[in-house]
């Protein structure tokens, strides 16, 4: 594959400017051709996650790759194989990310020699809403956000986790892929814990909001970037999910 490696270095001036381009309510946006958020988009009913071993040179082109169906949000994680011997010489090492290992661990799964798929049903909590958004790429960085409103308060608060994932949507046939892919380029896992009173933002009417600046690979097509987010309860059950789409302003 001829896809580029992720960049992880941080340039604070670029971070500040990226946030200014993204922040809600910003008035001056002369460069913004579109607004990218989950507003008005159908809510995913399932999360289909495909994990590819970076050592597997044929997995990206495997005709048996699980295909997305209606109502599914799809993520493609390329995972480095710590037990393998190829290391940086692995066929898919250029797009491999250790974030995939973290996600496999959260799902209670192990890395397969080839590809492993996970399908999580979204059991939406009544009244819960989720919004994800992102701004324009700038100097290798992208401002992103996730906003969760839990709806009616529950009797007992439970710890939970929010995930925000930056993906590059690659059309079918890219590098020989038999399916369209949402290649994971960056991700963040946010733990939500009860506050001192025992109540919790996740499970009451309060608003939970988090903004992050994510680094992106220098060769990524910025027009193909978007974000996918979801919230899980303590048991790992997905309670709400959302994905952004870029809309040209009228």
XYZ file of C-alpha atoms in Angstrom:
250
model
C 0.000 0.000 0.000
C 1.187 3.498 -0.776
C -0.518 5.273 2.106
C 1.342 7.616 4.418
C 2.352 7.345 8.040
C 0.556 9.309 10.785
C 2.193 12.444 12.143
C 2.214 12.875 15.910
C 4.269 16.020 16.488
C 2.494 19.091 17.824
C 2.836 22.697 16.644
C 0.978 24.925 19.076
C 0.380 27.864 16.688
C -1.302 25.472 14.259
C -3.365 24.022 17.097
C -4.644 27.448 18.122
C -5.546 28.391 14.552
C -7.294 25.079 13.928
C -9.413 25.604 17.017
C -10.296 29.133 15.944
C -11.521 27.797 12.611
C -13.621 25.173 14.350
C -15.039 26.826 17.476
C -18.850 27.190 17.423
C -19.944 30.772 17.011
C -16.811 31.898 15.199
C -17.849 34.634 12.773
C -14.864 34.985 10.443
C -14.561 31.850 8.295
C -13.449 33.069 4.872
C -11.762 29.759 4.019
C -14.611 27.436 5.092
C -16.245 25.747 2.085
C -18.381 23.467 4.233
C -19.650 22.675 7.705
C -18.901 19.183 8.911
C -21.078 17.768 11.692
C -23.535 15.013 12.437
C -26.461 17.455 12.378
C -29.365 16.032 10.378
C -27.634 12.716 9.706
C -29.296 9.341 10.398
C -28.127 7.884 13.686
C -26.102 4.676 13.298
C -27.867 1.577 14.572
C -24.683 -0.497 14.615
C -20.908 -0.086 14.642
C -19.024 -2.379 12.263
C -15.323 -2.385 13.093
C -12.825 -4.228 10.876
C -9.374 -4.861 12.384
C -6.578 -5.728 9.936
C -3.259 -7.198 11.014
C -0.516 -4.967 9.585
C 1.507 -8.094 8.772
C -1.186 -9.391 6.410
C -0.319 -8.240 2.899
C -3.535 -9.590 1.342
C -6.097 -8.559 3.973
C -6.773 -5.093 2.553
C -7.766 -6.707 -0.761
C -9.590 -9.709 0.723
C -12.868 -10.273 -1.218
C -14.384 -11.776 1.953
C -14.149 -8.437 3.798
C -17.451 -7.840 5.682
C -19.461 -5.206 3.851
C -21.425 -2.411 5.453
C -25.196 -2.587 5.529
C -27.817 0.110 5.995
C -27.640 1.757 9.404
C -24.032 0.769 10.104
C -21.164 3.127 10.860
C -17.924 1.490 9.721
C -14.354 1.834 10.980
C -11.228 0.199 9.565
C -8.395 -0.193 12.068
C -4.968 -1.314 10.810
C -3.227 -2.800 13.842
C 0.516 -3.367 14.383
C 1.428 -6.924 15.306
C 3.637 -6.789 18.413
C 4.090 -10.556 18.271
C 5.150 -10.507 14.624
C 8.650 -10.294 13.242
C 8.091 -7.809 10.414
C 7.844 -4.636 12.499
C 8.197 -1.524 10.342
C 8.623 -3.771 7.327
C 5.059 -5.073 7.679
C 3.076 -4.564 4.426
C 0.549 -2.260 6.096
C 2.845 -0.609 8.645
C 2.485 2.812 6.987
C -1.137 3.095 8.140
C -0.963 0.968 11.299
C -1.871 2.624 14.598
C -1.610 1.410 18.175
C -5.022 2.964 18.738
C -6.373 -0.222 17.174
C -4.789 -2.288 19.943
C -6.512 -0.109 22.540
C -9.837 -0.595 20.822
C -9.394 -4.369 20.576
C -8.613 -4.465 24.285
C -11.751 -2.450 25.070
C -13.787 -4.958 23.061
C -12.158 -7.910 24.792
C -10.758 -9.215 21.506
C -7.324 -10.272 20.302
C -5.586 -9.436 17.053
C -6.132 -12.103 14.426
C -3.454 -13.241 11.984
C -5.588 -11.666 9.264
C -8.815 -9.697 9.867
C -11.268 -9.722 12.763
C -14.626 -7.940 12.656
C -16.796 -6.669 15.498
C -20.420 -5.581 15.156
C -21.868 -3.611 18.090
C -25.586 -2.886 18.259
C -26.454 0.626 19.450
C -28.961 0.344 22.291
C -29.994 3.964 22.338
C -30.763 5.373 25.757
C -34.084 7.202 25.770
C -33.565 10.940 25.389
C -29.821 10.648 24.781
C -28.287 12.661 21.926
C -24.786 12.835 20.499
C -23.193 15.375 18.181
C -19.764 15.182 16.548
C -18.134 17.861 14.402
C -14.862 18.990 12.896
C -13.381 22.023 11.191
C -10.870 22.464 8.386
C -7.427 20.801 8.292
C -4.649 23.286 8.973
C -0.912 22.557 9.034
C -1.501 18.877 9.693
C -4.094 19.319 12.444
C -7.876 19.202 12.712
C -10.150 20.627 15.404
C -12.805 18.096 16.470
C -15.530 17.903 19.085
C -18.024 15.554 20.693
C -21.121 16.665 22.615
C -23.342 14.315 24.623
C -26.669 15.036 26.291
C -27.931 12.141 28.352
C -31.587 13.111 28.696
C -33.586 12.319 31.858
C -31.525 11.635 34.974
C -31.194 8.068 36.190
C -31.334 6.863 39.753
C -27.746 5.627 39.811
C -24.773 7.032 37.945
C -22.343 4.651 36.230
C -18.918 5.305 34.715
C -18.822 5.344 30.925
C -16.584 6.088 27.965
C -16.816 8.333 24.901
C -14.875 7.574 21.716
C -14.074 10.119 19.005
C -12.401 8.742 15.869
C -10.980 10.581 12.867
C -11.335 8.561 9.649
C -10.403 8.990 6.011
C -13.125 7.630 3.729
C -11.501 5.724 0.876
C -13.635 4.689 -2.110
C -14.010 1.068 -3.130
C -11.013 -0.142 -5.209
C -8.534 2.127 -3.368
C -5.317 0.072 -3.278
C -7.443 -2.851 -4.468
C -9.942 -2.801 -1.599
C -13.220 -4.612 -2.442
C -15.194 -2.229 -0.198
C -15.307 1.420 0.758
C -13.250 1.935 3.899
C -13.178 4.424 6.757
C -9.493 4.161 7.592
C -8.858 5.242 11.181
C -6.315 8.053 11.210
C -6.552 9.116 14.863
C -8.738 8.515 17.886
C -9.320 9.590 21.459
C -10.921 7.685 24.318
C -12.510 9.851 27.024
C -13.420 8.410 30.411
C -16.537 9.844 32.040
C -16.572 9.451 35.790
C -19.130 10.342 38.517
C -18.516 13.656 40.220
C -18.173 14.185 43.975
C -21.928 14.284 44.539
C -22.298 10.825 42.990
C -24.230 12.186 40.024
C -22.797 11.934 36.575
C -22.824 14.058 33.462
C -23.239 10.960 31.338
C -26.514 9.911 32.904
C -28.266 13.127 33.800
C -29.503 16.207 31.955
C -26.164 17.975 32.053
C -24.239 18.506 28.827
C -20.916 16.803 28.315
C -18.653 18.520 25.770
C -15.081 17.774 24.741
C -12.925 19.368 22.023
C -9.662 17.908 20.763
C -7.116 18.815 18.107
C -6.022 15.709 16.194
C -2.903 15.308 14.088
C -3.326 13.951 10.571
C -0.996 12.410 8.017
C 0.607 14.851 5.591
C -0.657 12.957 2.537
C -4.288 12.516 3.572
C -6.965 13.928 1.281
C -8.673 16.519 3.542
C -11.914 16.253 1.591
C -12.246 12.648 2.753
C -11.837 13.303 6.483
C -14.708 13.012 8.939
C -15.362 11.938 12.512
C -17.317 9.089 14.069
C -18.201 9.063 17.757
C -20.081 6.981 20.269
C -20.680 6.606 24.011
C -20.498 3.306 25.893
C -21.816 2.436 29.335
C -19.757 0.639 31.983
C -20.512 -2.742 30.418
C -19.219 -1.599 27.010
C -22.703 -1.318 25.510
C -22.975 1.461 22.918
C -25.825 3.758 23.959
C -25.623 6.358 21.179
C -23.482 6.992 18.073
C -23.051 9.685 15.425
C -20.949 10.441 12.342
C -20.233 13.710 10.559
C -20.960 14.681 6.968
C -19.735 17.803 5.248
C -22.469 20.033 3.870
C -21.900 22.948 1.523
C -23.471 26.048 3.106
C -26.353 27.665 1.247
